[in-house]
PDB file of C-alpha atoms in Angstrom:
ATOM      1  CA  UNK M 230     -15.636  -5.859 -29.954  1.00  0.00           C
ATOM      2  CA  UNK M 231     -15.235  -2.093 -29.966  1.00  0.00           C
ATOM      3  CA  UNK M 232     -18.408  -1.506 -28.290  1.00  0.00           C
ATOM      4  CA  UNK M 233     -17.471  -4.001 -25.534  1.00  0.00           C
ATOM      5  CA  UNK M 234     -14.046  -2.310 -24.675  1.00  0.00           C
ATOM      6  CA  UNK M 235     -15.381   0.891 -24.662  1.00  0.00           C
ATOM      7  CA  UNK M 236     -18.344  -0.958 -22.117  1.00  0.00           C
ATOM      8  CA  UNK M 237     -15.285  -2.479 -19.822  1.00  0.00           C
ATOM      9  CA  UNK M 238     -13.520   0.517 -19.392  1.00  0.00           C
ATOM     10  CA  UNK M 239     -16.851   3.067 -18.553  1.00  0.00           C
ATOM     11  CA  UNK M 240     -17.222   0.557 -16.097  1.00  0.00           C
ATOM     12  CA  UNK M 241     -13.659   0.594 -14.804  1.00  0.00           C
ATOM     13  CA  UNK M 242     -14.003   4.415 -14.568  1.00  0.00           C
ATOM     14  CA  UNK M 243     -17.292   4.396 -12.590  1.00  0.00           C
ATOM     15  CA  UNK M 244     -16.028   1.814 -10.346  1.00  0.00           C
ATOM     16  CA  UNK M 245     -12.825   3.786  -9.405  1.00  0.00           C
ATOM     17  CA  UNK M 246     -14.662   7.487  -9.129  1.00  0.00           C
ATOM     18  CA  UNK M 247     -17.908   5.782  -6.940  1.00  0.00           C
ATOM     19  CA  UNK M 248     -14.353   4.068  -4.718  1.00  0.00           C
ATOM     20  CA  UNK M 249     -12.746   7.285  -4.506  1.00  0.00           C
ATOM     21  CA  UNK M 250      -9.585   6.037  -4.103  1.00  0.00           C
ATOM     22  CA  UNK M 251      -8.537   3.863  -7.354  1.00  0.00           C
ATOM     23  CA  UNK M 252      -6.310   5.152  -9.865  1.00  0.00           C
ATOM     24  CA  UNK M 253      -7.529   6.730 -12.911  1.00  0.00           C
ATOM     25  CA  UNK M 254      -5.589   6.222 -16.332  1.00  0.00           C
ATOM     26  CA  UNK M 255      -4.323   9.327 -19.002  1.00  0.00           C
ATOM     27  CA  UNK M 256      -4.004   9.755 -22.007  1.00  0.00           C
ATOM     28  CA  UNK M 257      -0.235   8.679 -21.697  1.00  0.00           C
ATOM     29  CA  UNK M 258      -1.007   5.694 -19.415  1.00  0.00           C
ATOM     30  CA  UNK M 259       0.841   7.247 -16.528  1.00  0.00           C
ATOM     31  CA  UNK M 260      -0.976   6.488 -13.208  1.00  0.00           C
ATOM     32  CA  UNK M 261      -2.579   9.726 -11.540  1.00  0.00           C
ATOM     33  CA  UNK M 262      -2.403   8.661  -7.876  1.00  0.00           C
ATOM     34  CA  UNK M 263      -5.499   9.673  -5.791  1.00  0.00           C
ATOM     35  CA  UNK M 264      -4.053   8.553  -2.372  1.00  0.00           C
ATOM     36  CA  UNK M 265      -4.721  11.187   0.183  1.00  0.00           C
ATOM     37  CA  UNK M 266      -2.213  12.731   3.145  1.00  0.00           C
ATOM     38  CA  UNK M 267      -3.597  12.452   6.456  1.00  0.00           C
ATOM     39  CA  UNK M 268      -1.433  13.070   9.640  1.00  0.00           C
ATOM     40  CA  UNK M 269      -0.935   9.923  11.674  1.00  0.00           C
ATOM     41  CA  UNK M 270      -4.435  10.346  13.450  1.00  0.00           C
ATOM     42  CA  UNK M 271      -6.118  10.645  10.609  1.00  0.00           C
ATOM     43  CA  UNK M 272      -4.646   7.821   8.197  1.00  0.00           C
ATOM     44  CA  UNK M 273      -4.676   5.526  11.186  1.00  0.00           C
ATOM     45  CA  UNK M 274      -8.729   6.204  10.996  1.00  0.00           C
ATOM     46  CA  UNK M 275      -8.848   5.232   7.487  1.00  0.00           C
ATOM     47  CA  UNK M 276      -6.951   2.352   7.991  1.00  0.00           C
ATOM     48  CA  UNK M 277      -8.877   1.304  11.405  1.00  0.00           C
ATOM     49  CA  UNK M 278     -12.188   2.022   9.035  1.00  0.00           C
ATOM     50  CA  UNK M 279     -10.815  -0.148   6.327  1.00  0.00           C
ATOM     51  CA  UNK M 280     -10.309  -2.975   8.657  1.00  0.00           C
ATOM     52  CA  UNK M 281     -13.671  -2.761  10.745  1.00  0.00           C
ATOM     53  CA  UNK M 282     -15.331  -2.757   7.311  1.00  0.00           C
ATOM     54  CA  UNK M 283     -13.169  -5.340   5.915  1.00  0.00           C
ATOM     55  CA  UNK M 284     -11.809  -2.632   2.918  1.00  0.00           C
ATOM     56  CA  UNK M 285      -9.269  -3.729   0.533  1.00  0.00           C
ATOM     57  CA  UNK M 286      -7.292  -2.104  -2.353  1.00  0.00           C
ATOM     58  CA  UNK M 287      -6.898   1.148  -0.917  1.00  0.00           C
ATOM     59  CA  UNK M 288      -4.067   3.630  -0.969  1.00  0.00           C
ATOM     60  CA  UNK M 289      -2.752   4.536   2.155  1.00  0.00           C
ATOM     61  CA  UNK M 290      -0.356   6.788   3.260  1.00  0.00           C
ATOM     62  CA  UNK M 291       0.799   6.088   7.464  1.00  0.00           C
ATOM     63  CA  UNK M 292       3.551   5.672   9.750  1.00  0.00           C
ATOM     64  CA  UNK M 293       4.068   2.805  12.817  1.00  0.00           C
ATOM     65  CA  UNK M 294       6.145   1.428  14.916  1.00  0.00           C
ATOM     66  CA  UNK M 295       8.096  -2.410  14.349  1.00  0.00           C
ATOM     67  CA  UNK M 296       7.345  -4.453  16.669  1.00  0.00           C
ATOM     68  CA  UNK M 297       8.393  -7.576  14.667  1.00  0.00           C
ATOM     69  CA  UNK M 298      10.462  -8.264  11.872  1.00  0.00           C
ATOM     70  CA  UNK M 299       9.562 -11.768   9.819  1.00  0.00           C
ATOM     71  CA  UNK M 300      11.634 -13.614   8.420  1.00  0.00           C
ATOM     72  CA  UNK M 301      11.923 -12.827   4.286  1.00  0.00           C
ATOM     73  CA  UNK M 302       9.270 -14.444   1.968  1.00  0.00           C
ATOM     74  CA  UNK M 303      11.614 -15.903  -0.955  1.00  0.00           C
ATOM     75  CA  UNK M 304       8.294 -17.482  -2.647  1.00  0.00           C
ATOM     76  CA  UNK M 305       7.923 -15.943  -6.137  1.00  0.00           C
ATOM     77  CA  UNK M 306       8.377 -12.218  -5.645  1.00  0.00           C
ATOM     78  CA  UNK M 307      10.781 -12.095  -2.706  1.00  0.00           C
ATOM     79  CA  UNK M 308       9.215  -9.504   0.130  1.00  0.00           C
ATOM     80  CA  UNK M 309      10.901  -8.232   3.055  1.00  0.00           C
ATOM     81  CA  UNK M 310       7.782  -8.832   5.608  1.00  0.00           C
ATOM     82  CA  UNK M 311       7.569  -5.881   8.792  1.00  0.00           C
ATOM     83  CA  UNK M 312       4.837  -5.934  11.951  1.00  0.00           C
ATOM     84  CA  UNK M 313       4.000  -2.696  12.866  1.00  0.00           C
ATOM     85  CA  UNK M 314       1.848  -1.381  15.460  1.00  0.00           C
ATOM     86  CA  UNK M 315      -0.167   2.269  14.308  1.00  0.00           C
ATOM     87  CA  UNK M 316      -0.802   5.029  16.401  1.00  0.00           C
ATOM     88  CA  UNK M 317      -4.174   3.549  17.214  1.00  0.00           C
ATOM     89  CA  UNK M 318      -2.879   0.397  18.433  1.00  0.00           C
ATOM     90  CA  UNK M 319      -3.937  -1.500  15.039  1.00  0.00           C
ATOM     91  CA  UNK M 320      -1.226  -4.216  14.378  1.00  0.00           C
ATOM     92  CA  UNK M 321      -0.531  -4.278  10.141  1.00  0.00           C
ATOM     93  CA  UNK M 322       1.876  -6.165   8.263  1.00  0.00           C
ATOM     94  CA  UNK M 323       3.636  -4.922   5.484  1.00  0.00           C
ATOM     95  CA  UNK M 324       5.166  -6.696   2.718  1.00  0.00           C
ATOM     96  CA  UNK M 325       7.674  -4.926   0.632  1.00  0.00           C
ATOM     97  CA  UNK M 326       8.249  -6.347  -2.579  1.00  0.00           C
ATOM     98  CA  UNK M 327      12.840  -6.546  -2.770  1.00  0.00           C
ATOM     99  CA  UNK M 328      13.172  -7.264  -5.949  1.00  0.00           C
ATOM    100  CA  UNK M 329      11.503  -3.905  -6.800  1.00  0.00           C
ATOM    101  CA  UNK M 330      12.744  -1.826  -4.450  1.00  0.00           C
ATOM    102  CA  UNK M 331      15.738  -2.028  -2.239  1.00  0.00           C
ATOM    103  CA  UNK M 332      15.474  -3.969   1.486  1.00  0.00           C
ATOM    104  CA  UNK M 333      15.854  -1.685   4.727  1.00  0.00           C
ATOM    105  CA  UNK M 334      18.563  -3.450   6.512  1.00  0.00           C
ATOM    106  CA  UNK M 335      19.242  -1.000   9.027  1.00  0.00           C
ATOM    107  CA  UNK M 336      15.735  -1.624  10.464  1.00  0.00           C
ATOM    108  CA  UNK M 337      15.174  -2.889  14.220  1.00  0.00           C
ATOM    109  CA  UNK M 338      12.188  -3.797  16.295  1.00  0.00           C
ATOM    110  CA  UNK M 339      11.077  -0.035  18.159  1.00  0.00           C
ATOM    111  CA  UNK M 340      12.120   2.220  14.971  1.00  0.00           C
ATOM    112  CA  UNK M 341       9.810   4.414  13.331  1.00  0.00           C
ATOM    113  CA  UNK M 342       8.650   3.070   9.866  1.00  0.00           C
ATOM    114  CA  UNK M 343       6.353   5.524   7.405  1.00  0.00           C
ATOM    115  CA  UNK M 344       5.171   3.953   4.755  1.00  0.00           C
ATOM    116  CA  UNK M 345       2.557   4.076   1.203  1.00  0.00           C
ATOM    117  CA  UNK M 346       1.179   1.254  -0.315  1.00  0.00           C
ATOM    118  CA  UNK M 347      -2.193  -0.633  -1.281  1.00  0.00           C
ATOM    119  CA  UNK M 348      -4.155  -2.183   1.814  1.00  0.00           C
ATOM    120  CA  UNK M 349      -5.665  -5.216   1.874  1.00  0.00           C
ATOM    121  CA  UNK M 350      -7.945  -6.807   4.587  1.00  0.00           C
ATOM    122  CA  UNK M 351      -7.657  -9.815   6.605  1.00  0.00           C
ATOM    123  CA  UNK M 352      -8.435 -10.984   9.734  1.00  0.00           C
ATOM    124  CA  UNK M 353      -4.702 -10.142  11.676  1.00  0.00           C
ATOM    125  CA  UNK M 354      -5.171  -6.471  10.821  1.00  0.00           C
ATOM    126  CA  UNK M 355      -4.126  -6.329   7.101  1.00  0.00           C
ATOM    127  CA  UNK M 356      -1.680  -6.180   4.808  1.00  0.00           C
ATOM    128  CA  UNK M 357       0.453  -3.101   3.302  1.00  0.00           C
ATOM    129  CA  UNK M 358       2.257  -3.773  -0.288  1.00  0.00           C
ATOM    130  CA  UNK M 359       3.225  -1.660  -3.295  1.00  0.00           C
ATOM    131  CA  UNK M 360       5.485  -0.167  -1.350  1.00  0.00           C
ATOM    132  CA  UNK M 361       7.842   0.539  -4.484  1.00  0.00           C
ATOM    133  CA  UNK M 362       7.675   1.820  -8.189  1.00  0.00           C
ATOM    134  CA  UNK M 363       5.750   0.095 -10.200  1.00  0.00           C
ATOM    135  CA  UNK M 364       8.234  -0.039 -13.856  1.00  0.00           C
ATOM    136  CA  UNK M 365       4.961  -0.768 -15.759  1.00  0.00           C
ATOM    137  CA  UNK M 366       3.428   2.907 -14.448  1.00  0.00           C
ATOM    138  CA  UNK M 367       0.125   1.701 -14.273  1.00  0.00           C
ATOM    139  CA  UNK M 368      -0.619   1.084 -10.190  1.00  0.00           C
ATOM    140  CA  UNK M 369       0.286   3.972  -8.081  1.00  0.00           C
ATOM    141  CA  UNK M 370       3.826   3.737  -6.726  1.00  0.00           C
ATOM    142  CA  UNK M 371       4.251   3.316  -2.581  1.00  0.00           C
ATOM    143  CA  UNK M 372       7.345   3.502  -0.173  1.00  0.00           C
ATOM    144  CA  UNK M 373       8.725   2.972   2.886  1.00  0.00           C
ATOM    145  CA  UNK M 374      10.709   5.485   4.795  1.00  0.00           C
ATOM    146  CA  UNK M 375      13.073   4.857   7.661  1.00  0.00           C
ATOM    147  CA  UNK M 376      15.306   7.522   9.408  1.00  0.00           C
ATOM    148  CA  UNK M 377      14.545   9.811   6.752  1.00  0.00           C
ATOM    149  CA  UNK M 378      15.473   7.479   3.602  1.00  0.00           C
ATOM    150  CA  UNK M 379      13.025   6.638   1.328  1.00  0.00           C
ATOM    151  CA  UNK M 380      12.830   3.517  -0.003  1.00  0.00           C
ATOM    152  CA  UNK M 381      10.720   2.295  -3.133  1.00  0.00           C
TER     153      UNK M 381
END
């Protein structure tokens, strides 16, 4: 049994360094958070990369504009949901978990939106979330930030 945990978790290591952008465990169990700072050029590259290659769990770091604000998903976790458009015309929706962090109601279609969270792929464009703390400390916390509040 000993041999086979120490087995899973070489593996989960490998996995995350060949990735370059998991999260890697300490000793503590706090989450050392590999996401990398691009300007808005740059991170809307990675993200237009991640979507032509169909790339999921992936820290990003980005701003956009809202071009659409959905109504709330109240199913399970509830999720405020936003449509943004990025600076290289890539359309991605993020969902931002409100019962972890607090809801942006001051935010209107044509504001500014930055955001971090955890891509994931689909067909639309994608999908941002962990855009708050995590309380367990073992995912990489995200954010949004509008008119210079941060939420998460």
């Amino acid at each position: 049994m000993r041999l086979l945990l120490i087995i899973v978790i070489g593996l989960i290591w490998v996995v995350n360094e060949y990735r370059g952008d998991g999260v890697v465990l300490s000793g503590n169990d706090q989450v050392a958070d590999k996401t990398l700072t691009y300007n808005d050029e740059q991170s809307s590259g990675r993200l237009e990369k991640a979507f032509r290659e169909k790339t999921s769990d992936l820290m990003v770091e980005d701003s956009g504009s809202v071009i659409k604000l959905l109504p709330d998903d109240n199913k399970g976790s509830r999720h405020q949901r936003i449509l943004l458009k990025l600076a290289s015309g890539q359309t991605i929706l993020i969902a931002h978990n409100i019962d972890l962090a607090p809801r942006i109601n001051s935010l209107k279609k044509g504001d500014r939106l930055k955001f971090k969270g955890e891509y994931e792929w689909n067909e639309k464009g994608g999908v941002v979330h962990w855009t708050h703390h995590d309380p367990a400390k073992r995912h990489p916390g995200g954010w949004l930030e509008h008119n210079g509040r941060r939420y998460e």
